[in-house]
mmCIF file of C-alpha atoms in Angstrom:
data_model
loop_
_atom_site.group_PDB
_atom_site.id
_atom_site.type_symbol
_atom_site.label_atom_id
_atom_site.label_comp_id
_atom_site.label_asym_id
_atom_site.label_seq_id
_atom_site.Cartn_x
_atom_site.Cartn_y
_atom_site.Cartn_z
ATOM 1 C CA MET A 8 -16.263 -20.610 28.587
ATOM 2 C CA LYS A 9 -16.961 -17.180 27.001
ATOM 3 C CA LYS A 10 -17.454 -13.717 28.402
ATOM 4 C CA CYS A 11 -20.629 -11.859 27.557
ATOM 5 C CA THR A 12 -19.923 -8.291 26.473
ATOM 6 C CA LYS A 13 -23.196 -7.105 27.966
ATOM 7 C CA CYS A 14 -23.351 -8.590 31.410
ATOM 8 C CA ARG A 15 -19.583 -9.213 31.549
ATOM 9 C CA GLU A 16 -20.056 -12.733 33.038
ATOM 10 C CA LEU A 17 -18.229 -15.934 32.083
ATOM 11 C CA LYS A 18 -20.772 -18.480 30.768
ATOM 12 C CA ASP A 19 -20.801 -21.749 29.007
ATOM 13 C CA PHE A 20 -20.707 -21.639 25.151
ATOM 14 C CA SER A 21 -24.083 -23.232 25.077
ATOM 15 C CA LEU A 22 -25.613 -20.081 26.479
ATOM 16 C CA PHE A 23 -24.496 -18.134 23.447
ATOM 17 C CA PRO A 24 -26.275 -18.018 20.000
ATOM 18 C CA LYS A 25 -24.210 -19.349 17.104
ATOM 19 C CA ARG A 26 -22.579 -16.991 14.466
ATOM 20 C CA LYS A 27 -20.774 -18.287 11.362
ATOM 21 C CA ASP A 28 -18.510 -15.279 10.868
ATOM 22 C CA SER A 29 -17.366 -15.167 14.441
ATOM 23 C CA SER A 30 -13.784 -16.413 15.271
ATOM 24 C CA ASP A 31 -15.196 -18.923 17.936
ATOM 25 C CA GLY A 32 -18.551 -19.465 16.125
ATOM 26 C CA TYR A 33 -20.730 -17.806 18.684
ATOM 27 C CA ARG A 34 -22.040 -14.213 19.314
ATOM 28 C CA ASN A 35 -20.567 -12.017 21.865
ATOM 29 C CA THR A 36 -23.718 -11.460 23.886
ATOM 30 C CA CYS A 37 -25.434 -14.420 25.803
ATOM 31 C CA LYS A 38 -29.002 -15.551 25.031
ATOM 32 C CA ILE A 39 -30.317 -14.018 28.385
ATOM 33 C CA CYS A 40 -28.984 -10.501 27.505
ATOM 34 C CA ARG A 41 -30.184 -10.704 24.030
ATOM 35 C CA LEU A 42 -33.752 -11.848 25.225
ATOM 36 C CA GLU A 43 -33.690 -8.926 27.755
ATOM 37 C CA TYR A 44 -32.532 -6.437 25.082
ATOM 38 C CA SER A 45 -35.262 -7.751 22.721
ATOM 39 C CA ARG A 46 -37.977 -7.316 25.413
ATOM 40 C CA LYS A 47 -37.025 -3.734 26.041
ATOM 41 C CA TRP A 48 -36.805 -3.005 22.412
ATOM 42 C CA HIS A 49 -40.400 -4.156 21.788
ATOM 43 C CA GLN A 50 -41.603 -2.353 24.950
ATOM 44 C CA GLY A 51 -40.235 0.855 23.492
ATOM 45 C CA ASP A 52 -37.611 1.213 26.344
ATOM 46 C CA ILE A 53 -34.817 1.420 23.752
ATOM 47 C CA LYS A 54 -34.842 4.012 20.988
ATOM 48 C CA LYS A 55 -33.303 3.228 17.742
ATOM 49 C CA LYS A 56 -30.375 5.356 16.480
ATOM 50 C CA VAL A 57 -30.040 7.101 19.791
ATOM 51 C CA TYR A 58 -27.428 9.531 18.416
ATOM 52 C CA LYS A 59 -30.179 11.171 16.366
ATOM 53 C CA ASP A 60 -32.228 12.038 19.491
ATOM 54 C CA LEU A 61 -29.043 13.316 21.142
ATOM 55 C CA ASP A 62 -28.172 15.926 18.585
ATOM 56 C CA GLY A 63 -25.177 14.193 16.768
ATOM 57 C CA LYS A 64 -24.237 11.938 19.708
ATOM 58 C CA LYS A 65 -24.532 8.136 20.362
ATOM 59 C CA GLN A 66 -24.466 5.836 23.302
ATOM 60 C CA CYS A 67 -21.596 3.205 23.499
ATOM 61 C CA ARG A 68 -22.957 -0.305 23.804
ATOM 62 C CA MET A 69 -20.081 -1.310 26.058
ATOM 63 C CA CYS A 70 -19.453 1.452 28.574
ATOM 64 C CA MET A 71 -22.983 2.909 28.089
ATOM 65 C CA GLN A 72 -21.597 6.495 27.977
ATOM 66 C CA ILE A 73 -22.812 9.178 25.381
ATOM 67 C CA PHE A 74 -20.291 10.446 23.029
ATOM 68 C CA ASN A 75 -20.090 12.672 19.893
ATOM 69 C CA ILE A 76 -20.546 10.511 16.770
ATOM 70 C CA SER A 77 -16.931 11.340 15.816
ATOM 71 C CA ASN A 78 -15.854 8.942 18.520
ATOM 72 C CA PHE A 79 -17.403 6.065 16.652
ATOM 73 C CA GLY A 80 -15.819 4.333 13.651
ATOM 74 C CA ARG A 81 -17.688 3.478 10.425
ATOM 75 C CA SER A 82 -19.620 0.286 10.026
ATOM 76 C CA LYS A 83 -21.107 -1.269 6.935
ATOM 77 C CA VAL A 84 -23.239 -3.604 8.965
ATOM 78 C CA ASN A 85 -25.131 -1.187 11.355
ATOM 79 C CA LYS A 86 -27.998 0.801 9.915
ATOM 80 C CA ASP A 87 -26.849 4.102 11.288
ATOM 81 C CA GLY A 88 -23.368 3.571 9.511
ATOM 82 C CA LEU A 89 -21.457 3.648 12.863
ATOM 83 C CA LYS A 90 -19.905 0.962 15.102
ATOM 84 C CA SER A 91 -21.590 0.163 18.388
ATOM 85 C CA TYR A 92 -18.577 0.745 20.580
ATOM 86 C CA CYS A 93 -16.725 4.049 21.104
ATOM 87 C CA GLY A 94 -13.048 4.298 20.142
ATOM 88 C CA LYS A 95 -11.793 3.701 23.547
ATOM 89 C CA CYS A 96 -13.889 0.556 24.021
ATOM 90 C CA LYS A 97 -13.267 -0.746 20.523
ATOM 91 C CA ARG A 98 -9.472 -0.511 21.072
ATOM 92 C CA LYS A 99 -9.781 -2.272 24.478
ATOM 93 C CA GLU A 100 -11.974 -5.058 22.853
ATOM 94 C CA SER A 101 -9.471 -5.324 19.923
ATOM 95 C CA VAL A 102 -6.541 -5.895 22.384
ATOM 96 C CA GLU A 103 -8.489 -8.619 24.181
ATOM 97 C CA TRP A 104 -9.510 -10.254 20.946
ATOM 98 C CA ARG A 105 -5.840 -10.242 19.758
ATOM 99 C CA LYS A 106 -4.784 -11.870 23.081
ATOM 100 C CA ARG A 107 -7.240 -14.619 22.581
ATOM 101 C CA ASN A 108 -6.519 -15.182 18.839
ATOM 102 C CA LYS A 109 -2.790 -14.736 18.604
ATOM 103 C CA ASP A 110 -2.362 -17.113 15.614
ATOM 104 C CA TYR A 111 -5.481 -16.079 13.778
ATOM 105 C CA GLY A 112 -3.843 -13.605 11.357
ATOM 106 C CA ARG A 113 -0.959 -15.901 10.519
ATOM 107 C CA GLU A 114 -3.251 -18.874 9.829
ATOM 108 C CA TYR A 115 -5.622 -16.736 7.860
ATOM 109 C CA ARG A 116 -2.786 -15.523 5.592
ATOM 110 C CA LYS A 117 -1.529 -19.026 5.034
ATOM 111 C CA LYS A 118 -5.054 -20.304 4.091
ATOM 112 C CA ASN A 119 -5.783 -17.298 1.829
ATOM 113 C CA LEU A 120 -2.370 -16.302 0.409
ATOM 114 C CA ASP A 121 -3.412 -16.365 -3.312
ATOM 115 C CA LYS A 122 -6.653 -14.325 -2.469
ATOM 116 C CA LEU A 123 -4.653 -11.748 -0.573
ATOM 117 C CA ILE A 124 -2.047 -11.350 -3.242
ATOM 118 C CA LYS A 125 -4.656 -11.113 -5.831
ATOM 119 C CA GLN A 126 -6.568 -8.314 -3.761
ATOM 120 C CA ASN A 127 -3.291 -6.428 -3.040
ATOM 121 C CA ARG A 128 -2.442 -6.440 -6.877
ATOM 122 C CA GLU A 129 -5.877 -5.186 -7.790
ATOM 123 C CA TYR A 130 -5.656 -2.528 -5.147
ATOM 124 C CA ARG A 131 -2.348 -1.204 -6.372
ATOM 125 C CA CYS A 132 -3.592 -1.187 -9.921
ATOM 126 C CA LYS A 133 -6.715 0.869 -9.007
ATOM 127 C CA ASN A 134 -4.743 3.205 -6.732
ATOM 128 C CA LYS A 135 -1.417 3.534 -8.524
ATOM 129 C CA GLU A 136 -1.419 7.370 -8.704
ATOM 130 C CA ALA A 137 -2.545 7.723 -4.939
ATOM 131 C CA ILE A 138 0.160 5.258 -3.768
ATOM 132 C CA GLU A 139 2.943 6.992 -5.820
ATOM 133 C CA ALA A 140 1.686 10.378 -4.430
ATOM 134 C CA THR A 141 1.925 9.005 -0.803
ATOM 135 C CA LYS A 142 5.430 7.614 -1.486
ATOM 136 C CA LYS A 143 6.668 10.944 -2.793
ATOM 137 C CA GLU A 144 5.322 12.902 -0.016
ATOM 138 C CA TYR A 145 6.812 10.428 2.547
ATOM 139 C CA ALA A 146 10.159 10.698 0.729
ATOM 140 C CA ILE A 147 10.176 14.411 0.876
ATOM 141 C CA ASN A 148 9.169 14.584 4.617
ATOM 142 C CA ASN A 149 11.586 11.829 5.720
ATOM 143 C CA LYS A 150 14.847 12.480 3.862
ATOM 144 C CA GLU A 151 17.080 11.975 6.819
ATOM 145 C CA LEU A 152 15.250 8.928 8.087
ATOM 146 C CA ILE A 153 15.384 7.360 4.544
ATOM 147 C CA SER A 154 19.062 8.208 4.362
ATOM 148 C CA ILE A 155 19.899 6.412 7.605
ATOM 149 C CA TYR A 156 17.818 3.358 6.489
ATOM 150 C CA LYS A 157 19.596 3.176 3.200
ATOM 151 C CA LYS A 158 23.144 3.367 4.858
ATOM 152 C CA ASP A 159 22.010 0.817 7.371
ATOM 153 C CA TRP A 160 20.708 -1.557 4.725
ATOM 154 C CA TYR A 161 23.782 -1.177 2.584
ATOM 155 C CA SER A 162 26.151 -2.045 5.524
ATOM 156 C CA LYS A 163 24.142 -5.185 6.229
ATOM 157 C CA ASN A 164 23.702 -6.223 2.511
ATOM 158 C CA LYS A 165 27.128 -5.424 0.818
ATOM 159 C CA ALA A 166 27.248 -8.993 -0.504
ATOM 160 C CA LYS A 167 23.781 -8.564 -2.143
ATOM 161 C CA VAL A 168 24.792 -5.228 -3.671
ATOM 162 C CA LEU A 169 28.104 -6.648 -5.067
ATOM 163 C CA GLU A 170 26.129 -9.666 -6.542
ATOM 164 C CA GLY A 171 23.712 -7.188 -8.262
ATOM 165 C CA LYS A 172 26.539 -5.313 -9.823
ATOM 166 C CA ARG A 173 28.164 -8.522 -11.027
ATOM 167 C CA ARG A 174 24.927 -9.605 -12.627
ATOM 168 C CA ARG A 175 24.463 -6.277 -14.300
ATOM 169 C CA ARG A 176 27.987 -6.465 -15.803
ATOM 170 C CA ASP A 177 27.254 -9.925 -17.123
ATOM 171 C CA ARG A 178 24.119 -8.659 -18.780
ATOM 172 C CA GLN A 179 25.997 -5.782 -20.372
ATOM 173 C CA ALA A 180 28.685 -8.065 -21.693
ATOM 174 C CA ASN A 181 26.088 -10.564 -23.054
ATOM 175 C CA CYS A 182 24.147 -7.872 -25.023
ATOM 176 C CA GLY A 183 27.434 -6.360 -26.420
ATOM 177 C CA GLU A 184 27.157 -3.031 -24.701
ATOM 178 C CA ASN A 185 29.843 -0.642 -25.683
ATOM 179 C CA TYR A 186 28.854 2.992 -24.906
ATOM 180 C CA THR A 187 31.786 5.443 -25.074
ATOM 181 C CA ARG A 188 32.336 8.844 -23.638
ATOM 182 C CA GLY A 189 31.976 10.211 -27.217
ATOM 183 C CA ASP A 190 28.578 8.622 -27.419
ATOM 184 C CA GLU A 191 27.643 10.142 -24.154
ATOM 185 C CA ARG A 192 28.475 13.713 -25.531
ATOM 186 C CA ILE A 193 26.366 12.904 -28.555
ATOM 187 C CA THR A 194 23.386 11.897 -26.456
ATOM 188 C CA LEU A 195 23.689 14.935 -24.158
ATOM 189 C CA ARG A 196 23.841 17.378 -27.106
ATOM 190 C CA ALA A 197 20.889 15.715 -28.801
ATOM 191 C CA PHE A 198 18.676 16.231 -25.692
ATOM 192 C CA ASP A 199 20.199 19.871 -24.979
ATOM 193 C CA HIS A 200 21.672 18.655 -21.747
ATOM 194 C CA LYS A 201 18.119 18.413 -20.226
ATOM 195 C CA CYS A 202 16.072 15.635 -18.785
ATOM 196 C CA PHE A 203 13.734 14.394 -21.557
ATOM 197 C CA ARG A 204 10.853 14.067 -19.191
ATOM 198 C CA CYS A 205 11.038 17.132 -16.807
ATOM 199 C CA ASN A 206 13.497 19.347 -18.605
ATOM 200 C CA ARG A 207 15.729 19.506 -15.409
ATOM 201 C CA GLU A 208 19.323 20.439 -16.199
ATOM 202 C CA ASP A 209 21.111 19.123 -13.050
ATOM 203 C CA LYS A 210 21.901 15.591 -11.890
ATOM 204 C CA LEU A 211 21.534 14.163 -15.241
ATOM 205 C CA ASN A 212 21.882 10.362 -16.016
ATOM 206 C CA ILE A 213 22.192 8.361 -19.257
ATOM 207 C CA ASP A 214 19.385 5.855 -19.215
ATOM 208 C CA HIS A 215 18.613 2.700 -21.152
ATOM 209 C CA HIS A 216 15.678 3.619 -23.255
ATOM 210 C CA ARG A 217 14.634 0.031 -23.355
ATOM 211 C CA PRO A 218 15.724 -1.906 -20.325
ATOM 212 C CA LEU A 219 18.944 -3.817 -19.940
ATOM 213 C CA VAL A 220 17.121 -6.662 -18.138
ATOM 214 C CA LYS A 221 15.304 -7.429 -21.403
ATOM 215 C CA GLY A 222 18.675 -7.640 -23.466
ATOM 216 C CA HIS A 223 18.825 -4.030 -24.685
ATOM 217 C CA GLY A 224 22.334 -2.676 -24.366
ATOM 218 C CA LEU A 225 23.381 1.049 -24.004
ATOM 219 C CA ASN A 226 24.163 2.634 -27.325
ATOM 220 C CA VAL A 227 23.350 5.875 -29.071
ATOM 221 C CA GLY A 228 19.994 4.485 -30.258
ATOM 222 C CA ASN A 229 19.039 3.290 -26.880
ATOM 223 C CA ALA A 230 20.265 6.190 -24.642
ATOM 224 C CA VAL A 231 17.979 8.856 -23.143
ATOM 225 C CA VAL A 232 18.983 11.760 -20.888
ATOM 226 C CA LEU A 233 16.973 11.676 -17.559
ATOM 227 C CA CYS A 234 17.574 13.386 -14.289
ATOM 228 C CA GLU A 235 18.240 11.289 -11.234
ATOM 229 C CA THR A 236 14.578 11.309 -10.102
ATOM 230 C CA CYS A 237 13.013 10.349 -13.364
ATOM 231 C CA ASN A 238 15.671 7.662 -13.896
ATOM 232 C CA LYS A 239 14.940 6.033 -10.562
ATOM 233 C CA SER A 240 11.217 6.377 -11.318
ATOM 234 C CA LYS A 241 11.509 4.495 -14.565
ATOM 235 C CA GLY A 242 13.679 1.750 -13.207
ATOM 236 C CA SER A 243 13.320 -1.238 -15.595
ATOM 237 C CA LYS A 244 9.872 -0.263 -17.011
ATOM 238 C CA ASP A 245 9.324 -0.441 -20.651
ATOM 239 C CA PRO A 246 9.218 3.092 -22.129
ATOM 240 C CA GLU A 247 5.710 2.754 -23.412
ATOM 241 C CA LYS A 248 4.422 2.203 -19.834
ATOM 242 C CA PHE A 249 6.648 4.947 -18.453
ATOM 243 C CA TYR A 250 6.186 7.734 -21.031
ATOM 244 C CA GLY A 251 2.968 6.709 -22.641
ATOM 245 C CA ILE A 252 2.714 5.370 -26.253
ATOM 246 C CA LYS A 253 2.486 8.782 -28.060
ATOM 247 C CA ILE A 254 5.628 10.185 -26.413
ATOM 248 C CA CYS A 255 7.355 6.955 -26.793
ATOM 249 C CA VAL A 256 6.797 6.895 -30.532
ATOM 250 C CA LYS A 257 8.236 10.539 -30.785
ATOM 251 C CA LEU A 258 11.159 9.506 -28.608
ATOM 252 C CA ASP A 259 11.777 6.474 -30.926
ATOM 253 C CA LYS A 260 11.885 8.788 -33.969
ATOM 254 C CA LYS A 261 14.283 11.197 -32.154
ATOM 255 C CA LEU A 262 16.715 8.294 -31.226
ATOM 256 C CA ALA A 263 16.581 6.999 -34.898
ATOM 257 C CA ARG A 264 17.603 10.516 -36.210
ATOM 258 C CA ILE A 265 20.486 10.645 -33.629
ATOM 259 C CA VAL A 266 21.794 7.301 -34.946
ATOM 260 C CA GLN A 267 21.502 8.639 -38.591
ATOM 261 C CA ASP A 268 23.347 11.860 -37.703
ATOM 262 C CA LYS A 269 26.150 10.248 -35.811
#
């Protein structure tokens, strides 16, 4: 049995037209209601794009009330570019649909996992700057919330943090890393005690120019001064990707001179 969204009556599935892209394979309005609507349409009782005749307003197909077009979501299917239901009715219809199809989302993700991963990767590549801007804005506006979350995460994942530190020490030992306090002073002087990327003078860190995860240990020829923010932003990225090729070439030359002058 299925409920017609027009007459609101429960009817057998055989009384509904078929539709491939619907979750149950049938349209939401029964054949009788569709025939009645078609008859009224051809007789001229129903006007197309009602909102145009109502000065920027539109009639909801579910509750039949007239609202401003701002109450209707966008639609790629409808010719007027707006959904047929007002916001309130659409939310109500969505809640009912989710109740009827509780496992749909989970099953869809399982069947289309590779497709969804590819789509997400493409979206992140195309909208990288917008995503980073959103993250920065959120971080600025929610400092206290983020701090609470980090403390809570750390208290629940101490073993994971310790394991990460242990792996880092192993990588440092395997690549022969031996960066002394004297080397640190040389690096700071060479970069005028400023962040190489933004010229900030406080909260400075010594960063691996080329990442430790790729076997590059910290030494005078692979040490760059970055502020805390830029250091976190760089993470384990390759310098060409983080700075850009032109700036990276200049930085490589600068590091080579520091090694020669040591």
